[in-house]
Amino acid sequence: MDQDFKEWLSSRDKKILRGL
């Protein structure tokens, strides 16, 4: 998997978890 994609995905997941 592309590194940049992993960085984006993890940052997106953190935002989602914060919203829960």
Short mmCIF file of N, CA and C in Angstrom, two decimals:
data_model
loop_
_atom_site.label_atom_id
_atom_site.label_comp_id
_atom_site.label_asym_id
_atom_site.label_seq_id
_atom_site.Cartn_x
_atom_site.Cartn_y
_atom_site.Cartn_z
N MET A 1 0.85 -1.21 0.00
CA MET A 1 0.00 0.00 0.00
C MET A 1 0.88 1.26 0.00
N ASP A 2 0.41 2.30 -0.65
CA ASP A 2 1.19 3.53 -0.73
C ASP A 2 1.29 4.21 0.63
N GLN A 3 2.48 4.70 0.95
CA GLN A 3 2.71 5.31 2.27
C GLN A 3 1.83 6.53 2.48
N ASP A 4 1.73 7.38 1.45
CA ASP A 4 0.90 8.58 1.59
C ASP A 4 -0.55 8.22 1.86
N PHE A 5 -1.01 7.14 1.22
CA PHE A 5 -2.39 6.71 1.43
C PHE A 5 -2.59 6.24 2.86
N LYS A 6 -1.59 5.53 3.39
CA LYS A 6 -1.69 5.04 4.78
C LYS A 6 -1.73 6.22 5.75
N GLU A 7 -0.93 7.24 5.46
CA GLU A 7 -0.93 8.43 6.32
C GLU A 7 -2.30 9.11 6.29
N TRP A 8 -2.87 9.24 5.09
CA TRP A 8 -4.18 9.89 4.94
C TRP A 8 -5.27 9.07 5.62
N LEU A 9 -5.18 7.76 5.45
CA LEU A 9 -6.20 6.89 6.02
C LEU A 9 -6.17 6.93 7.54
N SER A 10 -4.97 6.92 8.12
CA SER A 10 -4.87 6.93 9.59
C SER A 10 -5.36 8.27 10.15
N SER A 11 -5.05 9.36 9.45
CA SER A 11 -5.51 10.67 9.94
C SER A 11 -7.02 10.77 9.81
N ARG A 12 -7.58 10.19 8.74
CA ARG A 12 -9.03 10.19 8.57
C ARG A 12 -9.69 9.36 9.65
N ASP A 13 -9.11 8.19 9.94
CA ASP A 13 -9.68 7.31 10.97
C ASP A 13 -9.66 7.99 12.34
N LYS A 14 -8.60 8.75 12.62
CA LYS A 14 -8.52 9.44 13.91
C LYS A 14 -9.63 10.48 14.02
N LYS A 15 -9.94 11.17 12.92
CA LYS A 15 -11.01 12.16 12.94
C LYS A 15 -12.34 11.48 13.16
N ILE A 16 -12.53 10.32 12.53
CA ILE A 16 -13.78 9.57 12.68
C ILE A 16 -13.93 9.10 14.14
N LEU A 17 -12.85 8.58 14.71
CA LEU A 17 -12.91 8.09 16.09
C LEU A 17 -13.21 9.23 17.05
N ARG A 18 -12.70 10.42 16.75
CA ARG A 18 -12.97 11.57 17.61
C ARG A 18 -14.44 11.94 17.56
N GLY A 19 -15.06 11.73 16.39
CA GLY A 19 -16.46 12.10 16.23
C GLY A 19 -17.41 11.14 16.93
N LEU A 20 -16.94 9.95 17.29
CA LEU A 20 -17.81 8.97 17.92
C LEU A 20 -18.12 9.37 19.36
#
